[in-house]
Amino acid sequence: MIADGSIDILINIALNKCHDWDLGGTTLTLKNHAGTFDPWPIHQGGLRLDYILGFSKSNALWGGNPVRQQLCIVDSLWGSSRGGPTSIPDKQLDCLIIGTFSGAVDYLTVKKIREPLLGAPHGPVELFVKSFGYKERELKRMITVTL
């Protein structure tokens, strides 16, 4: 239903988990729609992150007026730094990351939570924003709120 444009508003909710290095080391909002499209290419070698970035920029998610994907949330109440996407989160973080652009939400989750609080290593996460035409330095102006 997402691909045919019959969905008006899409809210993308992901858990804060790790994944393979060439997928950025994370499985957050950008990867969340692999099952909406064809999940098989991300389980094969090669350009797996490119595939995720490609469908994340598709008309099915970014199309519509207003744009369908209106909100992205990463549930970081708990998170995992190892064990892959099927792991059970094992570290209490007490954080939520919320935004309207999945690339920025995922990038900031890595830079503000996964690396400093989980000590998790990551792959080429700068592509989360660069592939959409943004620069990492532009995210320095993003507002973070601690409650």
PDB file of C-alpha atoms in Angstrom:
ATOM      1  CA  MET A   1       0.000   0.000   0.000  1.00  0.00           C
ATOM      2  CA  ILE A   2       2.902   2.363   0.614  1.00  0.00           C
ATOM      3  CA  ALA A   3       4.339   1.803  -2.856  1.00  0.00           C
ATOM      4  CA  ASP A   4       1.043   2.500  -4.656  1.00  0.00           C
ATOM      5  CA  GLY A   5       0.622   5.902  -2.973  1.00  0.00           C
ATOM      6  CA  SER A   6      -2.579   5.064  -1.103  1.00  0.00           C
ATOM      7  CA  ILE A   7      -0.967   5.850   2.275  1.00  0.00           C
ATOM      8  CA  ASP A   8      -1.293   9.541   3.179  1.00  0.00           C
ATOM      9  CA  ILE A   9       0.963   9.854   6.221  1.00  0.00           C
ATOM     10  CA  LEU A  10       3.730   7.537   7.320  1.00  0.00           C
ATOM     11  CA  ILE A  11       5.340   7.463  10.767  1.00  0.00           C
ATOM     12  CA  ASN A  12       8.607   5.525  10.804  1.00  0.00           C
ATOM     13  CA  ILE A  13       9.489   3.987  14.201  1.00  0.00           C
ATOM     14  CA  ALA A  14      12.708   2.015  14.692  1.00  0.00           C
ATOM     15  CA  LEU A  15      14.544   0.403  17.587  1.00  0.00           C
ATOM     16  CA  ASN A  16      18.164   1.326  18.307  1.00  0.00           C
ATOM     17  CA  LYS A  17      20.009  -1.828  17.207  1.00  0.00           C
ATOM     18  CA  CYS A  18      23.244  -2.710  15.488  1.00  0.00           C
ATOM     19  CA  HIS A  19      23.708  -4.301  12.064  1.00  0.00           C
ATOM     20  CA  ASP A  20      26.458  -5.153   9.609  1.00  0.00           C
ATOM     21  CA  TRP A  21      29.278  -2.663   9.051  1.00  0.00           C
ATOM     22  CA  ASP A  22      28.483  -2.088   5.370  1.00  0.00           C
ATOM     23  CA  LEU A  23      24.923  -1.111   6.344  1.00  0.00           C
ATOM     24  CA  GLY A  24      26.362   1.629   8.540  1.00  0.00           C
ATOM     25  CA  GLY A  25      26.540  -0.621  11.603  1.00  0.00           C
ATOM     26  CA  THR A  26      22.936   0.204  12.492  1.00  0.00           C
ATOM     27  CA  THR A  27      19.379  -0.791  11.744  1.00  0.00           C
ATOM     28  CA  LEU A  28      17.411   2.425  12.262  1.00  0.00           C
ATOM     29  CA  THR A  29      14.773   4.373  10.290  1.00  0.00           C
ATOM     30  CA  LEU A  30      16.565   4.284   6.918  1.00  0.00           C
ATOM     31  CA  LYS A  31      16.611   0.475   6.916  1.00  0.00           C
ATOM     32  CA  ASN A  32      13.120   0.157   8.370  1.00  0.00           C
ATOM     33  CA  HIS A  33      11.388  -0.103   4.986  1.00  0.00           C
ATOM     34  CA  ALA A  34      13.504  -2.924   3.538  1.00  0.00           C
ATOM     35  CA  GLY A  35      10.523  -5.245   3.978  1.00  0.00           C
ATOM     36  CA  THR A  36       8.205  -2.724   2.319  1.00  0.00           C
ATOM     37  CA  PHE A  37      10.273  -3.095  -0.831  1.00  0.00           C
ATOM     38  CA  ASP A  38      12.428  -6.163  -1.580  1.00  0.00           C
ATOM     39  CA  PRO A  39      14.517  -7.082   1.475  1.00  0.00           C
ATOM     40  CA  TRP A  40      16.666  -9.621  -0.363  1.00  0.00           C
ATOM     41  CA  PRO A  41      19.327  -7.205  -1.764  1.00  0.00           C
ATOM     42  CA  ILE A  42      20.397  -6.121   1.729  1.00  0.00           C
ATOM     43  CA  HIS A  43      21.196  -9.743   2.558  1.00  0.00           C
ATOM     44  CA  GLN A  44      23.519 -10.119  -0.424  1.00  0.00           C
ATOM     45  CA  GLY A  45      27.027  -8.750  -0.826  1.00  0.00           C
ATOM     46  CA  GLY A  46      27.822  -5.577  -2.656  1.00  0.00           C
ATOM     47  CA  LEU A  47      26.103  -2.224  -2.480  1.00  0.00           C
ATOM     48  CA  ARG A  48      23.720  -2.939   0.381  1.00  0.00           C
ATOM     49  CA  LEU A  49      23.782   0.552   1.911  1.00  0.00           C
ATOM     50  CA  ASP A  50      23.257   2.052  -1.556  1.00  0.00           C
ATOM     51  CA  TYR A  51      20.113  -0.080  -1.893  1.00  0.00           C
ATOM     52  CA  ILE A  52      18.774   1.164   1.465  1.00  0.00           C
ATOM     53  CA  LEU A  53      19.525   4.782   0.586  1.00  0.00           C
ATOM     54  CA  GLY A  54      17.855   4.278  -2.796  1.00  0.00           C
ATOM     55  CA  PHE A  55      14.510   3.052  -1.494  1.00  0.00           C
ATOM     56  CA  SER A  56      14.662   5.602   1.334  1.00  0.00           C
ATOM     57  CA  LYS A  57      14.629   8.334  -1.348  1.00  0.00           C
ATOM     58  CA  SER A  58      11.816   6.716  -3.331  1.00  0.00           C
ATOM     59  CA  ASN A  59       8.560   8.414  -4.240  1.00  0.00           C
ATOM     60  CA  ALA A  60       6.736   5.865  -2.071  1.00  0.00           C
ATOM     61  CA  LEU A  61       8.281   7.479   1.023  1.00  0.00           C
ATOM     62  CA  TRP A  62       9.147  11.005  -0.139  1.00  0.00           C
ATOM     63  CA  GLY A  63       6.283  11.525  -2.557  1.00  0.00           C
ATOM     64  CA  GLY A  64       2.913  13.077  -1.899  1.00  0.00           C
ATOM     65  CA  ASN A  65       1.842  16.539  -0.936  1.00  0.00           C
ATOM     66  CA  PRO A  66       2.566  16.745   1.901  1.00  0.00           C
ATOM     67  CA  VAL A  67       5.421  14.230   1.881  1.00  0.00           C
ATOM     68  CA  ARG A  68       4.183  10.841   3.148  1.00  0.00           C
ATOM     69  CA  GLN A  69       6.931  10.173   5.702  1.00  0.00           C
ATOM     70  CA  GLN A  70       6.149  12.898   8.221  1.00  0.00           C
ATOM     71  CA  LEU A  71       7.864  11.667  11.359  1.00  0.00           C
ATOM     72  CA  CYS A  72      10.812   9.406  12.184  1.00  0.00           C
ATOM     73  CA  ILE A  73      11.355   8.086  15.701  1.00  0.00           C
ATOM     74  CA  VAL A  74      14.199   5.965  17.043  1.00  0.00           C
ATOM     75  CA  ASP A  75      13.205   4.264  20.279  1.00  0.00           C
ATOM     76  CA  SER A  76      16.409   4.412  22.290  1.00  0.00           C
ATOM     77  CA  LEU A  77      14.913   3.695  25.662  1.00  0.00           C
ATOM     78  CA  TRP A  78      17.096   0.597  25.309  1.00  0.00           C
ATOM     79  CA  GLY A  79      19.755  -0.136  22.694  1.00  0.00           C
ATOM     80  CA  SER A  80      22.214  -2.787  21.563  1.00  0.00           C
ATOM     81  CA  SER A  81      25.764  -2.374  20.300  1.00  0.00           C
ATOM     82  CA  ARG A  82      26.412  -5.974  19.218  1.00  0.00           C
ATOM     83  CA  GLY A  83      24.624  -9.107  18.165  1.00  0.00           C
ATOM     84  CA  GLY A  84      22.963  -7.884  14.993  1.00  0.00           C
ATOM     85  CA  PRO A  85      19.388  -6.855  14.260  1.00  0.00           C
ATOM     86  CA  THR A  86      17.861  -9.842  16.066  1.00  0.00           C
ATOM     87  CA  SER A  87      19.644  -9.051  19.339  1.00  0.00           C
ATOM     88  CA  ILE A  88      17.734  -8.049  22.423  1.00  0.00           C
ATOM     89  CA  PRO A  89      18.633  -4.489  23.487  1.00  0.00           C
ATOM     90  CA  ASP A  90      20.846  -4.773  26.563  1.00  0.00           C
ATOM     91  CA  LYS A  91      21.671  -1.186  27.563  1.00  0.00           C
ATOM     92  CA  GLN A  92      19.194   1.240  29.089  1.00  0.00           C
ATOM     93  CA  LEU A  93      19.612   4.625  27.364  1.00  0.00           C
ATOM     94  CA  ASP A  94      16.375   6.462  28.220  1.00  0.00           C
ATOM     95  CA  CYS A  95      16.392   8.438  24.944  1.00  0.00           C
ATOM     96  CA  LEU A  96      14.034   9.113  22.050  1.00  0.00           C
ATOM     97  CA  ILE A  97      15.249  10.607  18.785  1.00  0.00           C
ATOM     98  CA  ILE A  98      12.526  12.326  16.777  1.00  0.00           C
ATOM     99  CA  GLY A  99      12.689  14.226  13.505  1.00  0.00           C
ATOM    100  CA  THR A 100      11.208  14.580  10.052  1.00  0.00           C
ATOM    101  CA  PHE A 101      14.190  13.430   7.957  1.00  0.00           C
ATOM    102  CA  SER A 102      15.294   9.813   8.398  1.00  0.00           C
ATOM    103  CA  GLY A 103      18.889  10.441   7.283  1.00  0.00           C
ATOM    104  CA  ALA A 104      19.419  13.102   9.951  1.00  0.00           C
ATOM    105  CA  VAL A 105      17.581  11.105  12.627  1.00  0.00           C
ATOM    106  CA  ASP A 106      19.772   8.047  11.994  1.00  0.00           C
ATOM    107  CA  TYR A 107      22.998  10.070  11.748  1.00  0.00           C
ATOM    108  CA  LEU A 108      22.290  11.914  15.008  1.00  0.00           C
ATOM    109  CA  THR A 109      21.313   8.648  16.715  1.00  0.00           C
ATOM    110  CA  VAL A 110      24.754   7.297  15.825  1.00  0.00           C
ATOM    111  CA  LYS A 111      26.688  10.444  16.769  1.00  0.00           C
ATOM    112  CA  LYS A 112      24.761  11.432  19.917  1.00  0.00           C
ATOM    113  CA  ILE A 113      23.785   8.024  21.331  1.00  0.00           C
ATOM    114  CA  ARG A 114      25.302   4.940  19.716  1.00  0.00           C
ATOM    115  CA  GLU A 115      28.930   6.086  19.702  1.00  0.00           C
ATOM    116  CA  PRO A 116      29.165   7.996  23.019  1.00  0.00           C
ATOM    117  CA  LEU A 117      26.722   5.961  25.143  1.00  0.00           C
ATOM    118  CA  LEU A 118      27.044   2.474  23.639  1.00  0.00           C
ATOM    119  CA  GLY A 119      30.648   2.703  22.430  1.00  0.00           C
ATOM    120  CA  ALA A 120      29.420   1.179  19.174  1.00  0.00           C
ATOM    121  CA  PRO A 121      31.562   1.337  16.008  1.00  0.00           C
ATOM    122  CA  HIS A 122      29.935   2.298  12.716  1.00  0.00           C
ATOM    123  CA  GLY A 123      30.399   2.134   8.989  1.00  0.00           C
ATOM    124  CA  PRO A 124      29.994   5.042   6.553  1.00  0.00           C
ATOM    125  CA  VAL A 125      27.189   6.862   8.406  1.00  0.00           C
ATOM    126  CA  GLU A 126      28.063  10.165   6.721  1.00  0.00           C
ATOM    127  CA  LEU A 127      26.261   8.690   3.694  1.00  0.00           C
ATOM    128  CA  PHE A 128      23.020   8.853   5.715  1.00  0.00           C
ATOM    129  CA  VAL A 129      23.011  12.602   5.027  1.00  0.00           C
ATOM    130  CA  LYS A 130      25.400  13.093   2.083  1.00  0.00           C
ATOM    131  CA  SER A 131      23.336  10.873  -0.214  1.00  0.00           C
ATOM    132  CA  PHE A 132      20.385  13.246   0.296  1.00  0.00           C
ATOM    133  CA  GLY A 133      22.503  16.305  -0.602  1.00  0.00           C
ATOM    134  CA  TYR A 134      23.294  17.498   2.930  1.00  0.00           C
ATOM    135  CA  LYS A 135      26.631  18.002   4.653  1.00  0.00           C
ATOM    136  CA  GLU A 136      27.526  16.667   8.085  1.00  0.00           C
ATOM    137  CA  ARG A 137      28.338  20.187   9.306  1.00  0.00           C
ATOM    138  CA  GLU A 138      24.731  21.235   8.625  1.00  0.00           C
ATOM    139  CA  LEU A 139      23.597  18.815  11.335  1.00  0.00           C
ATOM    140  CA  LYS A 140      25.673  20.616  13.956  1.00  0.00           C
ATOM    141  CA  ARG A 141      22.869  23.203  14.073  1.00  0.00           C
ATOM    142  CA  MET A 142      20.271  20.572  14.982  1.00  0.00           C
ATOM    143  CA  ILE A 143      18.626  21.095  18.332  1.00  0.00           C
ATOM    144  CA  THR A 144      18.891  18.398  20.950  1.00  0.00           C
ATOM    145  CA  VAL A 145      16.820  18.467  24.109  1.00  0.00           C
ATOM    146  CA  THR A 146      17.625  16.553  27.246  1.00  0.00           C
ATOM    147  CA  LEU A 147      14.799  15.952  29.696  1.00  0.00           C
TER     148      LEU A 147
END
